Tab-separated table of C-alpha atoms in Angstrom:
chain	number	residue	atom	x	y	z
A	261	MET	CA	-30.296	-24.332	-29.972
A	262	ALA	CA	-27.273	-26.575	-30.030
A	263	GLU	CA	-27.535	-30.217	-29.082
A	264	GLN	CA	-26.610	-31.038	-25.520
A	265	PRO	CA	-23.124	-32.465	-25.082
A	266	ALA	CA	-22.488	-36.157	-24.516
A	267	ILE	CA	-20.864	-36.893	-21.175
A	268	VAL	CA	-18.295	-39.590	-21.881
A	269	LEU	CA	-16.868	-41.504	-18.940
A	270	VAL	CA	-13.710	-43.205	-20.114
A	271	ARG	CA	-12.942	-46.489	-18.324
A	272	PRO	CA	-14.831	-45.549	-15.159
A	273	GLN	CA	-13.999	-47.749	-12.193
A	274	LEU	CA	-16.837	-47.606	-9.676
A	275	GLY	CA	-20.489	-48.041	-10.510
A	276	GLU	CA	-21.268	-45.661	-7.690
A	277	ASN	CA	-19.400	-42.908	-9.469
A	278	ILE	CA	-21.263	-43.594	-12.695
A	279	GLY	CA	-24.507	-43.189	-10.768
A	280	LYS	CA	-23.350	-39.969	-9.166
A	281	ALA	CA	-22.315	-38.601	-12.527
A	282	ALA	CA	-25.770	-39.431	-13.905
A	283	ARG	CA	-27.381	-37.592	-11.027
A	284	ALA	CA	-25.153	-34.572	-11.571
A	285	MET	CA	-26.024	-34.575	-15.263
A	286	LEU	CA	-29.762	-34.779	-14.825
A	287	ASN	CA	-29.732	-32.013	-12.236
A	288	PHE	CA	-28.868	-29.710	-15.087
A	289	GLY	CA	-30.790	-31.416	-17.834
A	290	LEU	CA	-28.104	-33.552	-19.470
A	291	THR	CA	-29.120	-37.073	-20.464
A	292	ASP	CA	-26.591	-38.335	-23.016
A	293	LEU	CA	-24.249	-40.556	-21.006
A	294	ARG	CA	-21.655	-42.699	-22.765
A	295	LEU	CA	-19.405	-45.237	-21.107
A	296	VAL	CA	-16.139	-46.394	-22.602
A	297	ALA	CA	-15.062	-49.842	-21.378
A	298	PRO	CA	-16.375	-49.548	-17.807
A	299	ARG	CA	-14.116	-51.627	-15.599
A	300	ASP	CA	-16.874	-53.686	-13.991
A	301	GLY	CA	-19.059	-54.025	-17.064
A	302	TRP	CA	-22.490	-52.613	-17.648
A	303	PRO	CA	-25.097	-52.450	-16.198
A	304	ASN	CA	-23.564	-52.097	-12.771
A	305	PRO	CA	-25.796	-52.663	-9.731
A	306	ALA	CA	-23.992	-49.981	-7.714
A	307	ALA	CA	-24.933	-47.252	-10.157
A	308	GLY	CA	-28.669	-47.137	-9.554
A	309	PRO	CA	-28.699	-46.263	-5.857
A	310	ALA	CA	-26.079	-43.564	-6.350
A	311	ALA	CA	-28.069	-42.017	-9.174
A	312	ALA	CA	-30.744	-41.017	-6.633
A	313	GLY	CA	-33.516	-41.160	-9.180
A	314	ALA	CA	-31.640	-40.315	-12.342
A	315	ASP	CA	-32.373	-43.787	-13.678
A	316	VAL	CA	-33.405	-42.480	-17.048
A	317	VAL	CA	-29.828	-41.416	-17.687
A	318	LEU	CA	-28.468	-44.812	-16.716
A	319	GLU	CA	-31.023	-46.656	-18.793
A	320	ARG	CA	-30.162	-44.673	-21.885
A	321	ALA	CA	-26.408	-44.915	-21.338
A	322	ARG	CA	-24.529	-46.397	-24.248
A	323	VAL	CA	-21.372	-48.470	-23.936
A	324	TYR	CA	-18.430	-48.297	-26.349
A	325	GLU	CA	-15.221	-50.216	-26.640
A	326	THR	CA	-13.054	-47.244	-27.444
A	327	THR	CA	-13.146	-43.521	-26.818
A	328	ALA	CA	-12.933	-42.907	-30.529
A	329	ASP	CA	-16.111	-44.926	-31.056
A	330	ALA	CA	-17.895	-42.967	-28.348
A	331	VAL	CA	-17.271	-39.629	-29.995
A	332	ALA	CA	-17.353	-40.697	-33.611
A	333	GLU	CA	-20.137	-38.348	-34.658
A	334	CYS	CA	-19.069	-35.387	-32.504
A	335	ALA	CA	-17.883	-32.155	-34.034
A	336	LEU	CA	-16.266	-30.839	-30.905
A	337	VAL	CA	-14.636	-32.929	-28.197
A	338	PHE	CA	-13.326	-31.616	-24.895
A	339	ALA	CA	-10.913	-33.557	-22.694
A	340	THR	CA	-11.105	-32.741	-19.000
A	341	THR	CA	-7.730	-32.797	-17.329
A	342	VAL	CA	-6.695	-31.288	-14.051
A	343	ARG	CA	-3.198	-30.335	-15.014
A	344	LYS	CA	-1.842	-28.750	-18.093
A	345	ARG	CA	1.045	-30.645	-19.599
A	346	GLY	CA	2.527	-28.175	-22.005
A	347	ASP	CA	-0.466	-28.682	-24.207
A	348	THR	CA	-0.578	-27.585	-27.750
A	349	LYS	CA	-4.361	-27.599	-27.613
A	350	PRO	CA	-6.404	-24.657	-26.452
A	351	VAL	CA	-7.394	-24.791	-22.781
A	352	VAL	CA	-10.775	-23.530	-21.583
A	353	GLY	CA	-12.763	-23.551	-18.359
A	354	PRO	CA	-16.261	-25.025	-17.984
A	355	ASP	CA	-17.786	-21.624	-18.729
A	356	GLU	CA	-16.068	-21.136	-22.056
A	357	ALA	CA	-16.622	-24.767	-22.996
A	358	ALA	CA	-20.328	-24.264	-22.397
A	359	GLU	CA	-20.349	-21.226	-24.637
A	360	GLN	CA	-18.602	-23.115	-27.395
A	361	ILE	CA	-21.050	-25.989	-27.097
A	362	HIS	CA	-24.007	-23.667	-27.378
A	363	GLY	CA	-22.489	-21.929	-30.357
A	364	LEU	CA	-22.028	-25.183	-32.234
A	365	ALA	CA	-24.427	-26.532	-34.814
A	366	GLY	CA	-23.388	-30.154	-34.271
A	367	LYS	CA	-22.841	-32.613	-31.464
A	368	SER	CA	-20.212	-32.125	-28.796
A	369	ALA	CA	-18.750	-34.385	-26.122
A	370	ILE	CA	-16.855	-33.964	-22.883
A	371	LEU	CA	-14.445	-36.726	-21.908
A	372	PHE	CA	-13.811	-37.609	-18.270
A	373	GLY	CA	-11.052	-40.036	-17.348
A	374	PRO	CA	-10.887	-42.926	-14.875
A	375	GLU	CA	-11.122	-41.907	-11.220
A	376	ARG	CA	-7.507	-42.518	-10.293
A	377	SER	CA	-5.482	-41.794	-13.358
A	378	GLY	CA	-7.486	-39.430	-15.488
A	379	LEU	CA	-7.495	-39.443	-19.260
A	380	ASP	CA	-4.466	-40.890	-20.979
A	381	ALA	CA	-2.639	-39.213	-23.813
A	382	ALA	CA	-4.456	-41.232	-26.457
A	383	ASP	CA	-7.818	-40.083	-25.143
A	384	VAL	CA	-6.673	-36.485	-24.957
A	385	SER	CA	-5.426	-36.661	-28.512
A	386	LEU	CA	-9.004	-37.167	-29.679
A	387	ALA	CA	-10.010	-33.810	-28.284
A	388	ARG	CA	-9.824	-30.472	-29.960
A	389	THR	CA	-9.756	-28.643	-26.655
A	390	ILE	CA	-8.642	-29.199	-23.071
A	391	LEU	CA	-11.207	-28.457	-20.395
A	392	THR	CA	-9.660	-27.592	-17.047
A	393	VAL	CA	-11.601	-26.562	-13.975
A	394	PRO	CA	-9.628	-23.724	-12.377
A	395	ILE	CA	-9.061	-25.209	-8.951
A	396	ASN	CA	-7.142	-24.388	-5.780
A	397	PRO	CA	-3.542	-25.136	-6.802
A	398	GLU	CA	-2.736	-26.313	-3.289
A	399	PHE	CA	-5.660	-28.711	-3.068
A	400	GLY	CA	-6.778	-30.196	-6.313
A	401	SER	CA	-9.194	-32.922	-5.296
A	402	LEU	CA	-12.120	-32.819	-7.639
A	403	ASN	CA	-13.859	-36.147	-7.998
A	404	LEU	CA	-15.582	-37.420	-11.097
A	405	ALA	CA	-19.116	-36.374	-10.169
A	406	GLN	CA	-17.930	-32.939	-9.097
A	407	ALA	CA	-16.186	-32.374	-12.391
A	408	VAL	CA	-19.311	-33.508	-14.229
A	409	ILE	CA	-21.627	-31.294	-12.201
A	410	LEU	CA	-19.554	-28.190	-12.814
A	411	CYS	CA	-19.606	-28.812	-16.558
A	412	ALA	CA	-23.326	-29.580	-16.499
A	413	TYR	CA	-24.030	-26.497	-14.415
A	414	GLU	CA	-22.157	-24.249	-16.807
A	415	TRP	CA	-23.912	-25.795	-19.757
A	416	SER	CA	-27.278	-25.165	-18.156
A	417	ARG	CA	-26.280	-21.658	-17.207
A	418	ALA	CA	-25.101	-20.792	-20.678
A	419	LYS	CA	-28.332	-22.179	-22.105
A	420	ASP	CA	-30.298	-19.533	-20.260
A	421	LEU	CA	-27.936	-16.840	-21.391
A	422	VAL	CA	-27.786	-17.925	-24.970
A	423	GLN	CA	-29.460	-15.754	-27.537
A	424	PRO	CA	-30.928	-16.977	-30.784
A	425	PRO	CA	-28.264	-16.845	-33.469
A	426	LYS	CA	-28.128	-13.409	-34.962
A	427	THR	CA	-26.993	-14.252	-38.445
A	428	ASP	CA	-30.382	-13.703	-40.037
A	429	ALA	CA	-31.326	-10.547	-38.222
A	430	LEU	CA	-31.030	-7.333	-40.197
A	431	PRO	CA	-30.061	-4.180	-38.368
A	432	PRO	CA	-32.758	-1.602	-37.661
A	433	ALA	CA	-33.570	0.714	-40.524
A	434	PRO	CA	-31.676	4.007	-40.678
A	435	GLN	CA	-33.366	6.749	-38.761
A	436	GLU	CA	-34.235	8.679	-41.909
A	437	GLU	CA	-36.265	5.758	-43.182
A	438	LEU	CA	-38.081	5.591	-39.916
A	439	ASP	CA	-38.719	9.324	-40.058
A	440	GLY	CA	-40.128	8.928	-43.532
A	441	LEU	CA	-42.452	6.255	-42.275
A	442	ILE	CA	-43.619	8.354	-39.358
A	443	ALA	CA	-44.200	11.373	-41.587
A	444	HIS	CA	-46.158	9.224	-43.908
A	445	LEU	CA	-48.455	7.961	-41.222
A	446	ASP	CA	-48.715	11.436	-39.723
A	447	ARG	CA	-50.003	12.751	-43.016
A	448	LEU	CA	-52.639	10.062	-43.199
A	449	LEU	CA	-53.783	10.616	-39.690
A	450	SER	CA	-53.892	14.406	-40.057
A	451	GLN	CA	-56.263	13.970	-42.893
A	452	LYS	CA	-58.567	12.140	-40.529
A	453	ASN	CA	-58.288	14.883	-37.879
A	454	TYR	CA	-56.569	12.419	-35.593
A	455	PHE	CA	-54.422	15.136	-33.995
A	456	LEU	CA	-57.268	17.414	-32.962
A	457	PRO	CA	-57.855	19.187	-30.679
A	458	GLU	CA	-54.662	21.153	-31.155
A	459	GLU	CA	-53.528	21.034	-27.555
A	460	ARG	CA	-53.366	17.259	-27.646
A	461	ALA	CA	-51.449	17.088	-30.875
A	462	GLU	CA	-47.937	17.199	-29.518
A	463	ALA	CA	-48.516	14.367	-27.060
A	464	SER	CA	-50.244	12.271	-29.664
A	465	ARG	CA	-47.347	12.729	-32.047
A	466	ARG	CA	-44.887	11.721	-29.384
A	467	THR	CA	-46.860	8.597	-28.684
A	468	LEU	CA	-46.959	7.785	-32.337
A	469	ARG	CA	-43.205	8.164	-32.669
A	470	ASN	CA	-42.567	6.093	-29.579
A	471	VAL	CA	-44.699	3.274	-30.839
A	472	LEU	CA	-43.095	3.169	-34.233
A	473	THR	CA	-39.601	3.584	-32.887
A	474	SER	CA	-40.006	0.740	-30.437
A	475	ALA	CA	-40.934	-1.572	-33.260
A	476	ASN	CA	-37.264	-1.589	-34.222
A	477	TRP	CA	-38.039	-2.423	-37.813
A	478	ASN	CA	-35.336	-3.099	-40.357
A	479	HIS	CA	-35.402	-1.452	-43.770
A	480	LEU	CA	-37.396	-4.231	-45.359
A	481	GLU	CA	-40.027	-3.987	-42.717
A	482	VAL	CA	-40.165	-0.218	-43.025
A	483	ARG	CA	-40.586	-0.574	-46.733
A	484	THR	CA	-43.436	-2.978	-46.211
A	485	MET	CA	-45.116	-0.538	-43.889
A	486	ARG	CA	-44.682	2.268	-46.370
A	487	GLY	CA	-46.423	0.106	-48.885
A	488	ILE	CA	-49.252	-0.517	-46.509
A	489	PHE	CA	-49.723	3.174	-45.811
A	490	SER	CA	-49.659	3.943	-49.479
A	491	THR	CA	-52.288	1.362	-50.061
A	492	LEU	CA	-54.402	2.905	-47.380
A	493	GLU	CA	-54.265	6.407	-48.754
A	494	ASN	CA	-54.957	5.474	-52.310
A	495	PRO	CA	-58.139	4.274	-53.935
A	496	PRO	CA	-58.677	0.546	-54.079
A	497	ARG	CA	-56.119	-1.042	-56.316
A	498	GLY	CA	-58.497	-2.500	-58.784
A	499	GLU	CA	-60.098	0.910	-59.324
A	500	ARG	CA	-56.959	2.913	-60.063
A	501	ARG	CA	-56.799	2.173	-63.734
A	502	ARG	CA	-60.336	3.026	-64.492
B	205	MET	CA	-10.495	-8.012	-2.073
B	206	ALA	CA	-13.551	-8.993	-0.101
B	207	GLU	CA	-13.291	-11.558	2.643
B	208	GLN	CA	-14.220	-15.065	1.661
B	209	PRO	CA	-17.714	-16.118	2.678
B	210	ALA	CA	-18.390	-18.367	5.632
B	211	ILE	CA	-20.028	-21.643	4.668
B	212	VAL	CA	-22.615	-22.298	7.363
B	213	LEU	CA	-24.059	-25.799	7.617
B	214	VAL	CA	-27.216	-25.562	9.669
B	215	ARG	CA	-28.024	-28.686	11.683
B	216	PRO	CA	-26.110	-31.021	9.337
B	217	GLN	CA	-26.972	-34.659	9.828
B	218	LEU	CA	-24.147	-36.822	8.499
B	219	GLY	CA	-20.508	-36.316	9.314
B	220	GLU	CA	-19.709	-37.670	5.871
B	221	ASN	CA	-21.542	-34.776	4.295
B	222	ILE	CA	-19.674	-32.272	6.433
B	223	GLY	CA	-16.445	-33.793	5.183
B	224	LYS	CA	-17.584	-33.660	1.583
B	225	ALA	CA	-18.594	-30.042	1.989
B	226	ALA	CA	-15.145	-29.249	3.398
B	227	ARG	CA	-13.534	-30.915	0.406
B	228	ALA	CA	-15.741	-28.973	-1.987
B	229	MET	CA	-14.845	-25.733	-0.215
B	230	LEU	CA	-11.103	-26.241	-0.233
B	231	ASN	CA	-11.116	-27.207	-3.894
B	232	PHE	CA	-11.964	-23.579	-4.544
B	233	GLY	CA	-10.034	-22.008	-1.709
B	234	LEU	CA	-12.748	-21.595	0.921
B	235	THR	CA	-11.766	-22.423	4.498
B	236	ASP	CA	-14.306	-20.761	6.837
B	237	LEU	CA	-16.667	-23.584	7.802
B	238	ARG	CA	-19.269	-23.043	10.518
B	239	LEU	CA	-21.543	-25.701	11.952
B	240	VAL	CA	-24.805	-24.912	13.664
B	241	ALA	CA	-25.895	-27.622	16.082
B	242	PRO	CA	-24.582	-30.625	14.113
B	243	ARG	CA	-26.861	-33.541	14.851
B	244	ASP	CA	-24.143	-35.961	15.921
B	245	GLY	CA	-21.962	-33.440	17.708
B	246	TRP	CA	-18.495	-32.308	16.748
B	247	PRO	CA	-15.904	-33.477	15.934
B	248	ASN	CA	-17.425	-36.308	13.954
B	249	PRO	CA	-15.221	-39.267	12.990
B	250	ALA	CA	-17.016	-39.728	9.677
B	251	ALA	CA	-16.051	-36.277	8.453
B	252	GLY	CA	-12.314	-36.768	8.058
B	253	PRO	CA	-12.276	-39.618	5.521
B	254	ALA	CA	-14.889	-37.870	3.393
B	255	ALA	CA	-12.876	-34.654	3.372
B	256	ALA	CA	-10.215	-36.429	1.296
B	257	GLY	CA	-7.422	-34.296	2.647
B	258	ALA	CA	-9.284	-31.092	3.437
B	259	ASP	CA	-8.566	-31.600	7.122
B	260	VAL	CA	-7.509	-28.023	7.615
B	261	VAL	CA	-11.075	-26.922	6.959
B	262	LEU	CA	-12.474	-29.401	9.470
B	263	GLU	CA	-9.920	-28.473	12.111
B	264	ARG	CA	-10.787	-24.804	11.841
B	265	ALA	CA	-14.547	-25.367	11.795
B	266	ARG	CA	-16.432	-23.530	14.496
B	267	VAL	CA	-19.603	-24.773	16.137
B	268	TYR	CA	-22.531	-22.562	17.144
B	269	GLU	CA	-25.765	-23.202	18.957
B	270	THR	CA	-27.905	-21.028	16.740
B	271	THR	CA	-27.792	-19.799	13.194
B	272	ALA	CA	-27.988	-16.233	14.436
B	273	ASP	CA	-24.821	-16.767	16.458
B	274	ALA	CA	-23.035	-18.215	13.459
B	275	VAL	CA	-23.633	-15.157	11.310
B	276	ALA	CA	-23.540	-12.469	13.986
B	277	GLU	CA	-20.732	-10.465	12.431
B	278	CYS	CA	-21.802	-10.945	8.829
B	279	ALA	CA	-23.007	-8.043	6.731
B	280	LEU	CA	-24.587	-10.177	4.028
B	281	VAL	CA	-26.253	-13.528	4.563
B	282	PHE	CA	-27.545	-15.794	1.812
B	283	ALA	CA	-29.984	-18.631	2.447
B	284	THR	CA	-29.776	-21.487	-0.049
B	285	THR	CA	-33.171	-22.944	-0.813
B	286	VAL	CA	-34.226	-25.045	-3.740
B	287	ARG	CA	-37.699	-23.717	-4.158
B	288	LYS	CA	-39.034	-20.233	-4.167
B	289	ARG	CA	-41.959	-19.787	-1.830
B	290	GLY	CA	-43.388	-16.490	-2.879
B	291	ASP	CA	-40.382	-14.863	-1.337
B	292	THR	CA	-40.223	-11.207	-0.612
B	293	LYS	CA	-36.452	-11.409	-0.538
B	294	PRO	CA	-34.348	-11.028	-3.632
B	295	VAL	CA	-33.381	-14.327	-5.257
B	296	VAL	CA	-30.001	-14.817	-6.924
B	297	GLY	CA	-28.028	-17.672	-8.430
B	298	PRO	CA	-24.553	-18.709	-7.297
B	299	ASP	CA	-23.010	-16.445	-9.910
B	300	GLU	CA	-24.710	-13.278	-8.764
B	301	ALA	CA	-24.193	-14.197	-5.118
B	302	ALA	CA	-20.477	-14.513	-5.824
B	303	GLU	CA	-20.416	-11.099	-7.408
B	304	GLN	CA	-22.178	-9.573	-4.447
B	305	ILE	CA	-19.764	-11.232	-2.047
B	306	HIS	CA	-16.787	-9.901	-3.931
B	307	GLY	CA	-18.287	-6.430	-4.058
B	308	LEU	CA	-18.790	-6.327	-0.302
B	309	ALA	CA	-16.400	-4.715	2.137
B	310	GLY	CA	-17.500	-6.908	5.057
B	311	LYS	CA	-18.020	-10.565	5.872
B	312	SER	CA	-20.639	-12.667	4.170
B	313	ALA	CA	-22.138	-16.067	4.856
B	314	ILE	CA	-24.010	-18.700	2.908
B	315	LEU	CA	-26.448	-20.877	4.845
B	316	PHE	CA	-27.097	-24.494	3.874
B	317	GLY	CA	-29.867	-26.429	5.567
B	318	PRO	CA	-30.033	-29.973	6.895
B	319	GLU	CA	-29.779	-32.680	4.257
B	320	ARG	CA	-33.401	-33.793	4.315
B	321	SER	CA	-35.434	-30.760	5.166
B	322	GLY	CA	-33.400	-27.763	4.115
B	323	LEU	CA	-33.437	-24.448	5.933
B	324	ASP	CA	-36.491	-23.648	7.986
B	325	ALA	CA	-38.311	-20.339	7.856
B	326	ALA	CA	-36.534	-18.976	10.910
B	327	ASP	CA	-33.142	-19.596	9.306
B	328	VAL	CA	-34.246	-18.044	6.063
B	329	SER	CA	-35.525	-14.987	7.878
B	330	LEU	CA	-31.951	-14.226	8.934
B	331	ALA	CA	-30.893	-13.843	5.344
B	332	ARG	CA	-31.077	-10.807	3.203
B	333	THR	CA	-31.084	-12.802	0.000
B	334	ILE	CA	-32.195	-16.203	-1.240
B	335	LEU	CA	-29.636	-18.213	-3.165
B	336	THR	CA	-31.161	-20.733	-5.540
B	337	VAL	CA	-29.236	-22.934	-7.921
B	338	PRO	CA	-31.191	-22.944	-11.178
B	339	ILE	CA	-31.762	-26.636	-11.536
B	340	ASN	CA	-33.660	-29.030	-13.790
B	341	PRO	CA	-37.281	-28.487	-12.693
B	342	GLU	CA	-38.106	-32.114	-13.364
B	343	PHE	CA	-35.220	-33.485	-11.342
B	344	GLY	CA	-34.047	-31.333	-8.489
B	345	SER	CA	-31.690	-33.568	-6.566
B	346	LEU	CA	-28.766	-31.470	-5.487
B	347	ASN	CA	-27.057	-32.780	-2.378
B	348	LEU	CA	-25.321	-30.683	0.229
B	349	ALA	CA	-21.781	-31.019	-1.104
B	350	GLN	CA	-22.952	-30.323	-4.636
B	351	ALA	CA	-24.681	-27.135	-3.570
B	352	VAL	CA	-21.562	-26.102	-1.683
B	353	ILE	CA	-19.233	-26.822	-4.580
B	354	LEU	CA	-21.283	-24.786	-7.027
B	355	CYS	CA	-21.223	-21.800	-4.680
B	356	ALA	CA	-17.508	-22.246	-4.009
B	357	TYR	CA	-16.789	-22.594	-7.716
B	358	GLU	CA	-18.634	-19.403	-8.541
B	359	TRP	CA	-16.892	-17.576	-5.748
B	360	SER	CA	-13.536	-18.693	-7.071
B	361	ARG	CA	-14.506	-17.802	-10.592
B	362	ALA	CA	-15.740	-14.357	-9.664
B	363	LYS	CA	-12.529	-13.738	-7.739
B	364	ASP	CA	-10.656	-13.770	-11.005
B	365	LEU	CA	-13.153	-11.466	-12.606
B	366	VAL	CA	-13.594	-9.135	-9.694
B	367	GLN	CA	-13.462	-5.405	-10.023
B	368	PRO	CA	-12.244	-3.050	-7.296
B	369	PRO	CA	-14.966	-2.593	-4.682
B	370	LYS	CA	-17.187	0.426	-5.022
B	371	THR	CA	-15.882	2.569	-2.238
B	372	ASP	CA	-18.784	5.003	-2.002
B	373	ALA	CA	-21.480	2.647	-0.883
B	374	LEU	CA	-21.474	1.701	2.751
B	375	PRO	CA	-21.867	-2.015	3.332
B	376	PRO	CA	-24.956	-3.286	5.074
B	377	ALA	CA	-24.768	-3.168	8.840
B	378	PRO	CA	-23.415	-6.267	10.559
B	379	GLN	CA	-26.046	-8.796	11.371
B	380	GLU	CA	-25.739	-8.220	15.109
B	381	GLU	CA	-26.591	-4.529	14.713
B	382	LEU	CA	-29.599	-5.517	12.733
B	383	ASP	CA	-30.492	-8.027	15.422
B	384	GLY	CA	-30.273	-5.253	17.993
B	385	LEU	CA	-32.596	-3.123	15.964
B	386	ILE	CA	-35.080	-5.921	15.543
B	387	ALA	CA	-34.972	-6.717	19.246
B	388	HIS	CA	-35.532	-3.073	20.033
B	389	LEU	CA	-38.576	-2.856	17.867
B	390	ASP	CA	-39.781	-6.205	19.110
B	391	ARG	CA	-39.729	-4.838	22.644
B	392	LEU	CA	-41.731	-1.800	21.695
B	393	LEU	CA	-44.249	-3.856	19.854
B	394	SER	CA	-44.566	-6.389	22.609
B	395	GLN	CA	-45.498	-3.578	24.940
B	396	LYS	CA	-48.350	-2.827	22.637
B	397	ASN	CA	-49.427	-6.465	22.487
B	398	TYR	CA	-48.575	-6.528	18.835
B	399	PHE	CA	-47.593	-10.185	18.959
B	400	LEU	CA	-50.842	-11.422	20.430
B	401	PRO	CA	-52.511	-13.824	20.094
B	402	GLU	CA	-49.682	-16.120	20.921
B	403	GLU	CA	-50.176	-18.501	18.046
B	404	ARG	CA	-49.531	-15.698	15.574
B	405	ALA	CA	-46.435	-14.398	17.336
B	406	GLU	CA	-43.850	-16.486	15.542
B	407	ALA	CA	-45.096	-15.597	12.114
B	408	SER	CA	-45.390	-11.935	13.052
B	409	ARG	CA	-41.839	-11.877	14.266
B	410	ARG	CA	-40.608	-13.523	11.130
B	411	THR	CA	-42.388	-10.936	9.053
B	412	LEU	CA	-40.891	-8.185	11.132
B	413	ARG	CA	-37.429	-9.587	10.633
B	414	ASN	CA	-37.922	-10.041	6.934
B	415	VAL	CA	-39.084	-6.476	6.496
B	416	LEU	CA	-36.212	-4.966	8.405
B	417	THR	CA	-33.705	-7.299	6.780
B	418	SER	CA	-34.802	-6.407	3.306
B	419	ALA	CA	-34.237	-2.734	4.025
B	420	ASN	CA	-30.555	-3.447	3.662
B	421	TRP	CA	-29.610	-0.552	5.897
B	422	ASN	CA	-26.019	0.368	6.609
B	423	HIS	CA	-24.866	1.035	10.137
B	424	LEU	CA	-25.680	4.748	9.997
B	425	GLU	CA	-29.180	3.986	8.911
B	426	VAL	CA	-29.574	1.369	11.579
B	427	ARG	CA	-28.401	3.892	14.105
B	428	THR	CA	-30.910	6.398	12.891
B	429	MET	CA	-33.660	3.845	13.249
B	430	ARG	CA	-32.527	3.006	16.717
B	431	GLY	CA	-32.806	6.682	17.569
B	432	ILE	CA	-36.272	6.781	16.140
B	433	PHE	CA	-37.367	3.790	18.183
B	434	SER	CA	-35.867	5.311	21.289
B	435	THR	CA	-37.724	8.498	20.649
B	436	LEU	CA	-40.920	6.538	20.275
B	437	GLU	CA	-40.609	4.640	23.493
B	438	ASN	CA	-39.640	7.634	25.622
B	439	PRO	CA	-41.750	10.599	26.718
B	440	PRO	CA	-41.823	13.556	24.367
B	441	ARG	CA	-38.428	15.189	24.279
B	442	GLY	CA	-39.500	18.512	25.672
B	443	GLU	CA	-41.099	16.789	28.635
B	444	ARG	CA	-38.207	14.620	29.785
B	445	ARG	CA	-36.488	17.218	31.906
B	446	ARG	CA	-39.497	18.180	33.885
């Protein structure tokens, strides 16, 4: 599982909005809040009431002098901007950003600009990727906490959807290997009269195949099982050489 | 393209929150706001400033006395609740709700309860489906406007992804047809003293509504059921003409 992204508020103006952002974050399990040069200093008495109980986020918040300091250790930085400005950077929505964050081994950060002006060009230049919420073009009026909650929501949503990385997983064994395994076990069981009486045999064999097929073993696992069956049908190992 | 869903605020308390909900809606292109018995009446002077320019939504808002009135023509009604309560109704997130709305030929509605208490059981019983935002279980503190914006965002998002509607399936019957069916059956049952003793009546009626709502019948099916109820309440067919 990837680390959760840092939410970086760059030069936020109102303590109330910092509190609301913290609340939005915690609603979806985010707790890493970073503040770059908050206008009214930090802590800010207006933040607590607006956080509506998300005090843990405020208490852990870290303050930085520059945006670069705030994201120094991050491998992937997103800059939220409402408008595109002929960007040369890739532009993603909150959904794709969330997927990228979950796919990352390292730390990520999402930058949010001051309430009135948004991120400046220097802040944006720190980011690898632009994050834009696709909004009504005739009424773009997303406030800071709303932008944060949409990003947090998508992160939380993608977390549930995320699968364990598949790099280690081997594909299932080829069918012929599985068939060999089944035949092997069938032989052993036949010797023990497992498939008698005759009229039950077909159903029992189907059950056997279903069970082994559902195991979805890869070729290494099938090989291991073959070894086990061989062991079972042969005399005890120590006695073979006698 | 499906119609956009109505956003139904049931007994909202603060005008400010109505305004914020309107702003959240318009950010993602939703404009059909309906208010059920707003506590402080309507219009409310606190709504406008909080709408931050989404006045068009407030101006078009319609006010209803009951939740049933507000969703009378809707074929698909969602009830937003934070917690599951052993529901018998299907539960979806904002993403799946948005998909269902886009796949529907008719009108849909999403119900949001009063700020403090949320929807009551009678409101929920009007809905076919529960809409729950999957939220941090240790800190569920989603306010009204936040819940609205997440639903509006997903609706907007799904609009871009939407596939042509599946033309073969009939949509669910409009809510008022369902109401007629429920009233019909209620009458029959009342004649049989089904709802006695009195203190059980409300719960029995809610159960009745939930059962018939979950059937998800289209208008042909509702009509068939009406015919069945009529048959039941009248003398045997062969005997009527005597």
